[in-house]
Coordinates of C-alpha atoms in Angstrom, one line a residue:
Chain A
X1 CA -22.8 -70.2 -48.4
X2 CA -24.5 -67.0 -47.0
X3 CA -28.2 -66.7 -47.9
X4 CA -27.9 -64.1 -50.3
X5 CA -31.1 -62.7 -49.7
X6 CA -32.5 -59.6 -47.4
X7 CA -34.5 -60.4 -44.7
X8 CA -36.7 -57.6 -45.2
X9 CA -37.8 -58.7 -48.6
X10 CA -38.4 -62.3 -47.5
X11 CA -41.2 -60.8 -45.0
X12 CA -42.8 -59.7 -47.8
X13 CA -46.1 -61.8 -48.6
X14 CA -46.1 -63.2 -52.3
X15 CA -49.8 -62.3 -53.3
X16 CA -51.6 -64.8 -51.3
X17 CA -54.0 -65.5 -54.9
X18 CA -51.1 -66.1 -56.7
X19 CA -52.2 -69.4 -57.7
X20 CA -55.5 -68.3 -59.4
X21 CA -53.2 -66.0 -61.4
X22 CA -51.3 -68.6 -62.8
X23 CA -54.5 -70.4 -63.1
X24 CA -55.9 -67.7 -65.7
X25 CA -52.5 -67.1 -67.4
X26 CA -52.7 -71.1 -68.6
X27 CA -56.7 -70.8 -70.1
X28 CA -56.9 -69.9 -73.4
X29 CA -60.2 -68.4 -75.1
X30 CA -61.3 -66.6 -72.1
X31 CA -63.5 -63.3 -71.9
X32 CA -61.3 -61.0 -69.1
X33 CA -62.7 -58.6 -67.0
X34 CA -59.7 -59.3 -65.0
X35 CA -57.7 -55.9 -66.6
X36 CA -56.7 -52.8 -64.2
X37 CA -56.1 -50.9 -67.0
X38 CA -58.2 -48.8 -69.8
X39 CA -59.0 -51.1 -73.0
X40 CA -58.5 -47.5 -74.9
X41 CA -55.4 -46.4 -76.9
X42 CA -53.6 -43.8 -76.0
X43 CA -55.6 -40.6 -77.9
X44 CA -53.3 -40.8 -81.3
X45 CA -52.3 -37.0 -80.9
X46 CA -50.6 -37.9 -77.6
X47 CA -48.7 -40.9 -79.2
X48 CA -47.9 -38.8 -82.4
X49 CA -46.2 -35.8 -79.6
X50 CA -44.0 -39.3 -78.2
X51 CA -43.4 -40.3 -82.1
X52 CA -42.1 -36.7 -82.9
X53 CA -40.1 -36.4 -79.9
X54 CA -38.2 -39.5 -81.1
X55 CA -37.8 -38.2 -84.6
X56 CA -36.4 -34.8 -83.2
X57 CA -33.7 -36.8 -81.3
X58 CA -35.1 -36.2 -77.9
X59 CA -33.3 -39.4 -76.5
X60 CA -31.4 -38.2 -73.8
X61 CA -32.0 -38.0 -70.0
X62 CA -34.5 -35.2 -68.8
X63 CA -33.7 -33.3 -65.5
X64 CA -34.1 -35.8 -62.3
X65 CA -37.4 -34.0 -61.2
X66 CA -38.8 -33.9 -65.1
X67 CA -39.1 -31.7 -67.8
X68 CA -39.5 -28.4 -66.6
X69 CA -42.4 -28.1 -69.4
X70 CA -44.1 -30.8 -68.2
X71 CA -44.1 -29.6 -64.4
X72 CA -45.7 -26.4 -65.5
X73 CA -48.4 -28.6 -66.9
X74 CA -48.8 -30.4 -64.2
X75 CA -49.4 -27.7 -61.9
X76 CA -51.3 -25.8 -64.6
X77 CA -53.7 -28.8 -64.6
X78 CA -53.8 -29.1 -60.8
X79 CA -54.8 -25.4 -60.7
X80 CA -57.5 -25.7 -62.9
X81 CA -59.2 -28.7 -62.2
X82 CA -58.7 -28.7 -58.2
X83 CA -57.4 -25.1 -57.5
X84 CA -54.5 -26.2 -55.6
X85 CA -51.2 -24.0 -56.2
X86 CA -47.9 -25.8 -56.7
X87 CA -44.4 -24.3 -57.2
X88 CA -43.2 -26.2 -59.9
X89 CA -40.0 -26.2 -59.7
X90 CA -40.1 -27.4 -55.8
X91 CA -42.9 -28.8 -55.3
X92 CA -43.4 -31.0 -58.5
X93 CA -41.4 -34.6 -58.8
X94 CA -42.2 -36.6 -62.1
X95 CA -42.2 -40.6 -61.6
X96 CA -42.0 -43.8 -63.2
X97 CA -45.6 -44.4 -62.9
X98 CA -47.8 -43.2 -60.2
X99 CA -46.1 -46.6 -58.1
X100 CA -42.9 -44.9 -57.8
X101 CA -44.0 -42.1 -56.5
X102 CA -45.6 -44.5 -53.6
X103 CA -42.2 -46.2 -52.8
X104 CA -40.4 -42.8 -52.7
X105 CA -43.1 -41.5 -50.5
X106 CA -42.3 -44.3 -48.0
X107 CA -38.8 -44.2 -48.4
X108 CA -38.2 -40.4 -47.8
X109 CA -40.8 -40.0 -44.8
X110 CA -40.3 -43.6 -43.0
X111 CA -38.5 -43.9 -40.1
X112 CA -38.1 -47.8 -38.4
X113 CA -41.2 -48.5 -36.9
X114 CA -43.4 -45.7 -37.9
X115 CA -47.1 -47.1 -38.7
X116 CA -48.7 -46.2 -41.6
X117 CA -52.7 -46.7 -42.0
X118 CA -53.8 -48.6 -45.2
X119 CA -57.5 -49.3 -45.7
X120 CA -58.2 -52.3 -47.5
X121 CA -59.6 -53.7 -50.2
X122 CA -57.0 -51.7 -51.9
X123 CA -54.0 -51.6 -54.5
X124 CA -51.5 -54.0 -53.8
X125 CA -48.5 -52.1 -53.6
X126 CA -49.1 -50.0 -50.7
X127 CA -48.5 -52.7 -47.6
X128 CA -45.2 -54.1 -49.5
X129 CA -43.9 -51.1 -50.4
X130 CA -44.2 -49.6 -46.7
X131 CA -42.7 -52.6 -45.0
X132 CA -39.6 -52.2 -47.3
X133 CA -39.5 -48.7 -46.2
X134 CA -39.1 -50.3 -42.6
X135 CA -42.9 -49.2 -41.3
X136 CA -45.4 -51.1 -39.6
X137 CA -48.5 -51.8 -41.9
X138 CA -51.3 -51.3 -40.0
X139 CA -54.6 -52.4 -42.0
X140 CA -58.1 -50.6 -41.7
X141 CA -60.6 -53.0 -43.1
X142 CA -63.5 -51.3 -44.6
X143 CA -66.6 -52.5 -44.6
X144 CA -69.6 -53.1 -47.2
X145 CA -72.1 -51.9 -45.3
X146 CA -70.6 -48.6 -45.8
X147 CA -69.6 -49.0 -49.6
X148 CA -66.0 -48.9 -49.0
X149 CA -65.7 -45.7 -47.7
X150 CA -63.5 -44.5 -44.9
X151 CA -65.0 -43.5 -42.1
X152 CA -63.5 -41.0 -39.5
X153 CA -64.0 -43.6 -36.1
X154 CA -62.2 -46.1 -38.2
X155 CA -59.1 -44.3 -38.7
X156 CA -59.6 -43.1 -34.7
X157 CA -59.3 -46.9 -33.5
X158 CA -56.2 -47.5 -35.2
X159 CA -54.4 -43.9 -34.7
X160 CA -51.0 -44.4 -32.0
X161 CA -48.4 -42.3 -30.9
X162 CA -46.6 -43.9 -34.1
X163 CA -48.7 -43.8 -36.5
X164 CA -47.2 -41.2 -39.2
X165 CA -48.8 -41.6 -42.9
X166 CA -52.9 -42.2 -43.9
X167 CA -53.0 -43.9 -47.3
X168 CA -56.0 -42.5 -48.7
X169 CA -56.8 -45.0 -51.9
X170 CA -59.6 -42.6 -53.6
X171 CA -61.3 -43.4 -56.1
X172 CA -60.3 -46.7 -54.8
X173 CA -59.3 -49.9 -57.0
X174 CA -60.8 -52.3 -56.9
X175 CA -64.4 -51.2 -54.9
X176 CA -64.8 -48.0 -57.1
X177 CA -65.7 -46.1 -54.0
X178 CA -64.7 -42.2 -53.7
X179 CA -64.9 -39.5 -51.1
X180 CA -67.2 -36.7 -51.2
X181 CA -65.6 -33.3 -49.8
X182 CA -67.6 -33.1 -46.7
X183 CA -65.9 -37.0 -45.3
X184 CA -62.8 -36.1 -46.6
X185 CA -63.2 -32.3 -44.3
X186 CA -63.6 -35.3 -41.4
X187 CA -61.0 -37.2 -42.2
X188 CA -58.6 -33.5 -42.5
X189 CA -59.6 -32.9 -39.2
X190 CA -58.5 -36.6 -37.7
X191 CA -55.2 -36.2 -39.2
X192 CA -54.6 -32.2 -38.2
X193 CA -55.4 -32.9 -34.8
X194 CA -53.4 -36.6 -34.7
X195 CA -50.2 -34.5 -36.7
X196 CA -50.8 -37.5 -39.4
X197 CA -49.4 -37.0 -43.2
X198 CA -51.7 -38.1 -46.0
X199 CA -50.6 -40.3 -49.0
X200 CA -53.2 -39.6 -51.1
X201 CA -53.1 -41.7 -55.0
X202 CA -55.4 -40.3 -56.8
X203 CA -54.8 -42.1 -60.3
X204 CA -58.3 -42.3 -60.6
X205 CA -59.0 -38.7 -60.0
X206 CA -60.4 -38.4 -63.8
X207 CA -62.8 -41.0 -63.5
X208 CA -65.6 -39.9 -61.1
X209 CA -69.3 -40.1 -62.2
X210 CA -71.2 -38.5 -59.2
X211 CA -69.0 -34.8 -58.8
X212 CA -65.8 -33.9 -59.5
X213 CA -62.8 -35.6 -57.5
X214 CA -62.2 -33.7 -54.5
X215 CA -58.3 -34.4 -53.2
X216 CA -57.9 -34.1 -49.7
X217 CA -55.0 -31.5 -49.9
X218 CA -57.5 -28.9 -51.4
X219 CA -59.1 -28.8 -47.3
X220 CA -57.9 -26.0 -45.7
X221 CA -54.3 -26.5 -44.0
X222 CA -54.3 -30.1 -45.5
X223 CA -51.9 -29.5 -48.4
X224 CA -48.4 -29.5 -46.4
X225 CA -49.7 -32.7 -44.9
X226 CA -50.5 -34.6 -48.3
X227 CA -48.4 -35.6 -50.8
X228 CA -50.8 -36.0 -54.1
X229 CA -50.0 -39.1 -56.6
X230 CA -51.0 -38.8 -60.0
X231 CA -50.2 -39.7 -62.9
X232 CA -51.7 -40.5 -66.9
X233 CA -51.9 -44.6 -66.7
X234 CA -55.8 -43.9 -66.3
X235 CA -56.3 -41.0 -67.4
X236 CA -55.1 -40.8 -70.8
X237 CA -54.5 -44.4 -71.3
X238 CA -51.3 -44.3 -70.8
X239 CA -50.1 -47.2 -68.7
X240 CA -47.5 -48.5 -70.8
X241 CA -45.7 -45.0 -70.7
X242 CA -44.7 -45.6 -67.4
X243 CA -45.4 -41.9 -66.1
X244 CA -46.8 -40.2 -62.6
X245 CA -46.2 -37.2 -60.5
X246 CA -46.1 -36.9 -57.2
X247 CA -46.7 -33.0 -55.4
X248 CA -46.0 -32.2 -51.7
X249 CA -44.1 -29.6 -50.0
X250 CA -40.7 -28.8 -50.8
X251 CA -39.0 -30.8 -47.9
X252 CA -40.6 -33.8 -48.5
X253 CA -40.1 -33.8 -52.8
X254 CA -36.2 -32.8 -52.0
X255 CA -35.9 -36.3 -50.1
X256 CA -38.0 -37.9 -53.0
X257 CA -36.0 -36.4 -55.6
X258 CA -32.7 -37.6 -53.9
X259 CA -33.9 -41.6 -54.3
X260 CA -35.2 -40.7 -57.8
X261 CA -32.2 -39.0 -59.0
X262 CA -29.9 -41.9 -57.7
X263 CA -32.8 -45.3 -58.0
X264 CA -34.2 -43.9 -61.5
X265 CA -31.9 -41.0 -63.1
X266 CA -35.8 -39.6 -64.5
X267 CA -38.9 -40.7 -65.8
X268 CA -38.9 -42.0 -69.6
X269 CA -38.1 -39.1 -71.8
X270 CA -40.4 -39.6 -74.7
X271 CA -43.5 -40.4 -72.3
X272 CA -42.4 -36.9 -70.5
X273 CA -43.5 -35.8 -74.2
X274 CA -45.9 -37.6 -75.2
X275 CA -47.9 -36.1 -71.2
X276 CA -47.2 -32.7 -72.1
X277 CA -49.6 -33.2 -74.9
X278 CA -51.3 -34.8 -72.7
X279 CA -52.3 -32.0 -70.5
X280 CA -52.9 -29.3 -72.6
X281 CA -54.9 -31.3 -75.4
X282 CA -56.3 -33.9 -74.1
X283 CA -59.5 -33.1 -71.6
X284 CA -61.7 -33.7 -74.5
X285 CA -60.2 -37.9 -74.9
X286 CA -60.6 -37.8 -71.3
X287 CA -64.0 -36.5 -71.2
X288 CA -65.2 -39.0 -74.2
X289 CA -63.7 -42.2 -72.5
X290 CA -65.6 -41.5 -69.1
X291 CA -68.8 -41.3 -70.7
X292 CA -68.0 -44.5 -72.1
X293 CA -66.8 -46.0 -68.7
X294 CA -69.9 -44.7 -67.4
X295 CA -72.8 -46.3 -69.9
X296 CA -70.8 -49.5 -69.0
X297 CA -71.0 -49.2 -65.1
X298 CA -74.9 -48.4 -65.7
X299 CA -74.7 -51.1 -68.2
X300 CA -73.8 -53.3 -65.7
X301 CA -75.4 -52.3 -62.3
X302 CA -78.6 -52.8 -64.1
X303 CA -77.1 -56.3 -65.2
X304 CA -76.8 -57.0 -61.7
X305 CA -79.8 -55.8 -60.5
X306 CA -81.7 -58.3 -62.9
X307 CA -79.6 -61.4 -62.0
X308 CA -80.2 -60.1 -58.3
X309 CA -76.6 -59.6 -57.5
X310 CA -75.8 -57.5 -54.3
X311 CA -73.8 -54.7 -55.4
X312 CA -73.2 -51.4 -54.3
X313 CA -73.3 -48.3 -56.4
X314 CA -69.4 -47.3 -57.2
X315 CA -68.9 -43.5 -58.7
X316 CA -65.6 -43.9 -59.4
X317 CA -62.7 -45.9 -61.1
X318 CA -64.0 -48.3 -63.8
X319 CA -64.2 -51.2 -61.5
X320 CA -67.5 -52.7 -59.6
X321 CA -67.1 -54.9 -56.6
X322 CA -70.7 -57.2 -56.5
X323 CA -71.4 -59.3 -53.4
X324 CA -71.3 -63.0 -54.1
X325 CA -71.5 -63.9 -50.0
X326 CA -74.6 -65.7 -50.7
X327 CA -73.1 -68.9 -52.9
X328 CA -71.4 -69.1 -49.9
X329 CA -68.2 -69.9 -51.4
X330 CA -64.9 -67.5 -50.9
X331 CA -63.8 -65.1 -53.7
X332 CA -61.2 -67.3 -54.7
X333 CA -63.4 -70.5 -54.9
X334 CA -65.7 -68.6 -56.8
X335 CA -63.7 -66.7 -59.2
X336 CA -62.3 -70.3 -60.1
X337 CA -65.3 -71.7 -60.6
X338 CA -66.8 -68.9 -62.6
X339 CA -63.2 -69.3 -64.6
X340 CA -63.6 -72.8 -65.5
X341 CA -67.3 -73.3 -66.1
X342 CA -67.5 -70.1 -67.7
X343 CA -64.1 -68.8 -68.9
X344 CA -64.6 -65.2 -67.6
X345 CA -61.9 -64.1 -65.8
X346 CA -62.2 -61.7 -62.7
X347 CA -60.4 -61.0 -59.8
X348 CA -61.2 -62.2 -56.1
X349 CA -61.7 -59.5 -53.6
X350 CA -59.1 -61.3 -51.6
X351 CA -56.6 -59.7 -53.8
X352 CA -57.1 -56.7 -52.5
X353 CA -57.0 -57.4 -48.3
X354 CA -58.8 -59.5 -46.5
X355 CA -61.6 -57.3 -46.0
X356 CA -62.1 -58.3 -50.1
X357 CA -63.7 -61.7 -49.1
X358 CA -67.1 -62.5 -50.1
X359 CA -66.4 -59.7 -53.7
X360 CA -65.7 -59.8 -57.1
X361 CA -63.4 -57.1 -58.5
X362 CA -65.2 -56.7 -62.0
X363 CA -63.4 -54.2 -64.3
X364 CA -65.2 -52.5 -67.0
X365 CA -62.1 -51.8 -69.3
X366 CA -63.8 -53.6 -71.8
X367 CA -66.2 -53.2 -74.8
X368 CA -70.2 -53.2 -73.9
X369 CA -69.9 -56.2 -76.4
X370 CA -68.0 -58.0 -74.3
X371 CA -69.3 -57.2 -71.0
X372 CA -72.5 -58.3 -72.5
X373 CA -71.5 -61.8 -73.3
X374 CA -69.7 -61.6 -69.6
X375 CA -72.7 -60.7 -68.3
X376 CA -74.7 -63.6 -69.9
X377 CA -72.2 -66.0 -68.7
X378 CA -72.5 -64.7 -65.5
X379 CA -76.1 -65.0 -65.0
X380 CA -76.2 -68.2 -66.3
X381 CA -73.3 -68.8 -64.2
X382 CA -75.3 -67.9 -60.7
X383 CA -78.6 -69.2 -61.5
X384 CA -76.7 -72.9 -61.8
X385 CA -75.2 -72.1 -58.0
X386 CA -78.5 -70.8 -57.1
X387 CA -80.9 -74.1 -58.2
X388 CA -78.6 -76.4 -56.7
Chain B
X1 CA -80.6 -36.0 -73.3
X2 CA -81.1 -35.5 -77.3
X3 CA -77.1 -35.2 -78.1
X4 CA -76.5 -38.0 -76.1
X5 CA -79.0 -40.2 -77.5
X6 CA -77.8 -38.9 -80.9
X7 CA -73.9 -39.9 -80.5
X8 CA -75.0 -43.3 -79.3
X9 CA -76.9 -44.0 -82.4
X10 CA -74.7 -42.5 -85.1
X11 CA -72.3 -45.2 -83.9
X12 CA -74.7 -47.9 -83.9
X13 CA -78.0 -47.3 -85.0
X14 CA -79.5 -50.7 -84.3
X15 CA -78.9 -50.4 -80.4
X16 CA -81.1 -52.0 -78.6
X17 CA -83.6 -49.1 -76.9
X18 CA -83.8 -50.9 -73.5
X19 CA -80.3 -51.1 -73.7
X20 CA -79.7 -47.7 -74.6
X21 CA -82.0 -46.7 -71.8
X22 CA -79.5 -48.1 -69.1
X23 CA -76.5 -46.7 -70.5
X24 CA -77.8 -43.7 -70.0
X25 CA -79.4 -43.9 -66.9
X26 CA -83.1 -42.7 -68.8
X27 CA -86.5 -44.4 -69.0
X28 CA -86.7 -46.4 -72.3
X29 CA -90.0 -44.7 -73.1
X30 CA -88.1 -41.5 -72.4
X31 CA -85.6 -42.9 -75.2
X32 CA -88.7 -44.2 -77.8
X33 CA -90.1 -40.6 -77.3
X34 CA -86.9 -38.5 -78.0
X35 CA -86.2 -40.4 -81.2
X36 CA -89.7 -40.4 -82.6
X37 CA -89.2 -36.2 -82.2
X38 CA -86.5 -36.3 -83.8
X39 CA -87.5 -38.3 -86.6
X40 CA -90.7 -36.1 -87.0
X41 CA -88.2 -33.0 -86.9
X42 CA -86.0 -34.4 -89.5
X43 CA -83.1 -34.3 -87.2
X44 CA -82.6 -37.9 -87.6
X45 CA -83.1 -38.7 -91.4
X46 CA -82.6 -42.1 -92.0
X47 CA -80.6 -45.5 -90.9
X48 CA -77.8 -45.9 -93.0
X49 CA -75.7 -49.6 -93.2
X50 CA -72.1 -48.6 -93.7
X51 CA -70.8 -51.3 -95.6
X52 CA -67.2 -52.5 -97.2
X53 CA -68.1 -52.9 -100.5
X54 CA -64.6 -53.8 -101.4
X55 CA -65.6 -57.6 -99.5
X56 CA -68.6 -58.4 -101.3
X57 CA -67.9 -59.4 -105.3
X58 CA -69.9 -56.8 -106.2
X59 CA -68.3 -53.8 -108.2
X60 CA -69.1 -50.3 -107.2
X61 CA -66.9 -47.4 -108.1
X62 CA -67.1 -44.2 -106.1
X63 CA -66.5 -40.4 -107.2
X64 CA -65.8 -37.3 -106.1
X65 CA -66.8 -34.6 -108.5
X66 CA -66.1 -31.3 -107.9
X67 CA -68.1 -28.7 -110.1
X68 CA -67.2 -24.9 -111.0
X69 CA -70.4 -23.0 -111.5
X70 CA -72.2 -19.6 -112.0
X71 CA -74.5 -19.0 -108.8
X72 CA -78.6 -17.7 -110.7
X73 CA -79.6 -14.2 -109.8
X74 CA -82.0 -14.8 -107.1
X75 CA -81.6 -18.4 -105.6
X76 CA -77.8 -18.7 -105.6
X77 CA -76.6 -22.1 -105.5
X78 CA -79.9 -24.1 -104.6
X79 CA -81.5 -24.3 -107.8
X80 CA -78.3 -26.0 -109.8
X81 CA -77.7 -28.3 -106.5
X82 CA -81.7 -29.4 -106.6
X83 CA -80.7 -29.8 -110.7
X84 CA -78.3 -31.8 -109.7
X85 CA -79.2 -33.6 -106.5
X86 CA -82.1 -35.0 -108.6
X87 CA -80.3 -37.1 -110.2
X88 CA -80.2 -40.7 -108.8
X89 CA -76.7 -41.8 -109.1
X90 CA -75.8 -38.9 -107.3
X91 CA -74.9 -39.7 -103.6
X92 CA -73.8 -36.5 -102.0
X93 CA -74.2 -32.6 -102.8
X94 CA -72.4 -30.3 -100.4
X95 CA -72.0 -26.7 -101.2
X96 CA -68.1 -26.2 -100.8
X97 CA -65.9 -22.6 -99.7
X98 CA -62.7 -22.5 -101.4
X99 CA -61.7 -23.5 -105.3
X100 CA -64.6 -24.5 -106.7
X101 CA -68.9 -24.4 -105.4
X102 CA -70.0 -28.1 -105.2
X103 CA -68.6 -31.3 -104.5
X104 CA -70.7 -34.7 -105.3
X105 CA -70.2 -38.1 -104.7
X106 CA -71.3 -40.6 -107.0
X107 CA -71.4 -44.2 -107.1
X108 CA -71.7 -46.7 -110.3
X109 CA -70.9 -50.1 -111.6
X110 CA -67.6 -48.9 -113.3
X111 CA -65.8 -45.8 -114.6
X112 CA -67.4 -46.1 -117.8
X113 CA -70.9 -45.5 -116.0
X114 CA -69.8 -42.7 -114.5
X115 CA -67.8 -41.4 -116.8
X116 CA -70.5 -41.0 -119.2
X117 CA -73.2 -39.2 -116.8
X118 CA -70.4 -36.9 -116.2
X119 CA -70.0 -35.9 -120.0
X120 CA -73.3 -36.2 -120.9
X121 CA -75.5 -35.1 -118.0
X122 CA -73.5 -33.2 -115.3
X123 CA -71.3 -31.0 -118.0
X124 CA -73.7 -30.3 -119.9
X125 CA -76.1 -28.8 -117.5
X126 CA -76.2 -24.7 -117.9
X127 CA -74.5 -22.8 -115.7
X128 CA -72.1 -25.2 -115.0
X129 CA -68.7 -24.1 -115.8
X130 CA -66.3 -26.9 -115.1
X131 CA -66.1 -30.3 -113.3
X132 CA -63.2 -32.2 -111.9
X133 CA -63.4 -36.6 -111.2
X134 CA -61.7 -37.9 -108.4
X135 CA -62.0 -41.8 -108.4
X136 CA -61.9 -43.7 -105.2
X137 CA -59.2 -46.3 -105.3
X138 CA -59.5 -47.1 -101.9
X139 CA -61.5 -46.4 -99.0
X140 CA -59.4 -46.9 -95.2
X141 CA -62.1 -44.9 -92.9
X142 CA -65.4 -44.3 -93.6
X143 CA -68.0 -42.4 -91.0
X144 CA -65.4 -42.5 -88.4
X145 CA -65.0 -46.4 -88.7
X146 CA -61.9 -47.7 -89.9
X147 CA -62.3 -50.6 -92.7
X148 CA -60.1 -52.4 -92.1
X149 CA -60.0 -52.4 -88.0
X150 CA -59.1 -56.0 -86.6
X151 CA -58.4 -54.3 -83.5
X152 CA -56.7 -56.5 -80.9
X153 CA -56.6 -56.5 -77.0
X154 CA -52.4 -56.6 -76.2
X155 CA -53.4 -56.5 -72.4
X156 CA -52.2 -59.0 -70.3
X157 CA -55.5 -61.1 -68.9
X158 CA -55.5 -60.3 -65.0
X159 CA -53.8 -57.0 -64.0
X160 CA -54.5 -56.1 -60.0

């Protein structure tokens, strides 16, 4: 018999923590911070737009790009919260989540061979979906010492003659990290002068508790190089709808289009909706739940700071990524630990990249109640490693 | 500072001050000083417990009254709604734009208790001209909280 599977997918890693997954999945009674996704309901005004489109009948396929509605919104919305200036109708390409955007990114612009730059700790879809696409991953580890950030001489030591896409993971999962406008006006200039194309996912764009997101493309001459992902799992709440965007210049959202319009048909027609409602209604949900995101990150930064637990301030996301290098154990040994003594469940940096070793990803998707108990647990937790 | 401080403790109104201190990134003193201005200011009037009667075995009905009357030269509405704010068993007084001037809340042991303060006391009262009971059968949301929330997480535990 032939071996009826590709090649190319058999390269790809299964997620090398795997094993502590399944590990969780089998506990029962555990507190999770484990969650990369908002413990909010969608607001109820945007579900009732979804429940009324379904009452009306509005059942059928949408156009492959999207409703023509919603891509006004969208670039509505991107002209009023970053100034940038889309053409709707070309520019604009509505996705099944903010992840499908990624793969058709990859897809359209990759050529064999073609490197693309992917700093780590971040999502895990970026590496797999670029080696599908027939690139070479090529891995920046970033480093604590700067909290996350990227810095300009790192993308520098890994730029070739190949190299061909920057993924730019900001406000980053799972370190909470962000760029400020001045290092991404550094970063602009690397990638002008090296004739390098931005993949900037900004999914976390709404979540920022130092300034307002700043996206890469809004630097001068950077937006024919970037191709912005969005979308309203984080935002809004909206994960389960199964809806992003992704905006770049016309060439590039043709190609994108073409694997949409033939992989997908188009995004779910009721969540299409349901994010229309979305982005003319909702700023105020989205206001209210990041001041609730953001009394738990002080909530817990200060819980850290009293247990003594090395941890960075993040301004973005709702995730914070403490140091536990001192129990000198690796993320995975520890999370396990803290999972079995404890039964809170968090994710090992090493989920993220290498680079992840010696973190915690702690998400703060959760009630204050809860992270409180966490917290308790937690403290208890270290102070047992600590006296031994 | 003082809104913020405010929507934290209409939710919850026995936060811990420390606690609320480092959600909002403010010095608890800060906090204890805000809240004592307030109080002195009136702007916070009281801790309220919202309760769900409807669990405990004690009976409690609840009443809205609305109330037609003839404003007094002079003092408008605020003398009949001291008359009838005055009266214990009366919960609520709001002055009300549209069909009729003043809606109450009341609470008693049964309909009969109410019933009768309602003939006797409220309709009676000059200048009132007519009144209208609404009994409460049941209440699903009260001050924003809903009763009968058992709220459940449906997200799977670990999520990258």
């Amino acid at each position: 018999m032939k071996n009826p599977l590709s090649e190319n997918i058999i390269k790809i890693k299964p997620s090398g923590i795997r094993r502590f997954f399944d590990l969780v999945s089998e506990m029962k009674d555990v507190i999770s911070l484990g969650v990369g996704e908002p413990d909010f309901d969608t607001p109820w005004h945007i579900r009732e737009e979804g429940i009324y489109s379904l009452e009306k009948g509005k059942t059928f396929y949408t156009s492959n790009s999207g409703l023509k509605e919603l891509k006004q919104e969208i670039a509505t919305f991107l002209k009023r919260t970053q100034n940038l200036t889309y053409n709707y109708e070309k520019e604009i390409l509505v996705t099944v989540g903010g992840s499908e955007a990624i793969d058709l990114a990859f897809r359209a612009m990759i050529n064999n061979g073609d490197e693309v730059l992917i700093p780590q700790p971040s999502y895990v879809s970026y590496e797999p979906c670029a080696i599908l696409a027939g690139a070479k991953p090529v891995i920046i580890n970033l480093k604590a010492e700067n909290n996350f950030k990227l810095k300009p001489n790192e993308i520098l030591e890994h730029i070739t003659e190949k190299t061909k896409i920057l993924v730019l993971p900001f406000p980053n999962n799972p370190t909470g990290s962000i760029l400020e406008r001045k290092e991404l006006e550094k970063i602009a200039q690397i990638c002008i002068e090296n004739d390098i194309y931005v993949l900037s996912d900004e999914i976390y764009s709404a979540l920022t508790y130092k300034e307002k997101h700043v996206s890469i493309a809004e630097i001068s001459e950077m937006q024919d190089r970037t191709i912005l992902i969005n979308g309203f799992s984080k935002a809004y709440a909206m994960t389960g709808w199964r809806l992003g965007y992704a905006c770049a210049s016309q060439n590039i959202i043709e190609q994108m289009t073409k694997i949409h319009q033939f992989a997908i048909m188009c995004a779910p027609t009721t969540s299409q909706y349901a994010a229309i409602e979305a982005l003319r209604n909702g700023d105020k949900d989205v206001e209210a739940m990041r001041e609730s995101y953001n009394q738990r990150r002080r909530f817990l930064l200060n819980a850290f700071k009293e247990m003594q637990l090395e941890c960075f301030e993040p301004h973005g996301a709702f995730y914070v990524f403490p140091c536990i290098k001192e129990f000198g154990m690796t993320s995975e040994d520890f999370a396990t630990k803290f999972l079995m003594e404890e039964k809170v469940a968090t994710v090992p940096g090493t989920a993220f990249g290498e680079s992840g070793e010696g973190f915690l990803r702690i998400s703060y998707a959760y009630s204050l109640d809860t992270l409180k108990t966490a917290m308790e647990r937690l403290s208890n937790f270290i102070t047992k490693l600590r006296t031994k | 500072m003082r809104n913020e401080i405010l929507a934290a403790i209409e939710k919850n109104s026995r936060i811990d001050l420390k606690e609320l201190a480092v959600i909002l990134g403010k010095e608890e003193i800060e906090i204890i000083n805000e809240i004592t201005s307030m109080e002195k200011e009136g702007i916070i009037c009281g801790y309220h417990t919202l309760i769900n009667w409807e669990k405990t075995s004690l009976e409690k009905v609840t009443a809205l009254i609305e109330v037609r009357v003839t404003p007094q030269r002079g003092q408008g509405f605020d003398k009949i709604a001291e008359r009838i704010y005055k009266y214990p068993e009366v919960n609520a007084v709001y002055l009300i734009s549209g069909g009729y001037d003043l809606l109450l809340t009341i609470e008693g042991k049964s309909l009969k208790e109410i019933s009768s303060f309602v003939s006797y006391k409220l309709s009676t009262l000059e200048y009132v001209l007519s009144t209208a009971t609404h009994f409460i059968l049941k209440k699903y949301k009260d001050h924003g909280t809903i009763l009968s929330n058992e709220h459940e997480d449906f997200r799977e535990v670990i999520i990258p």
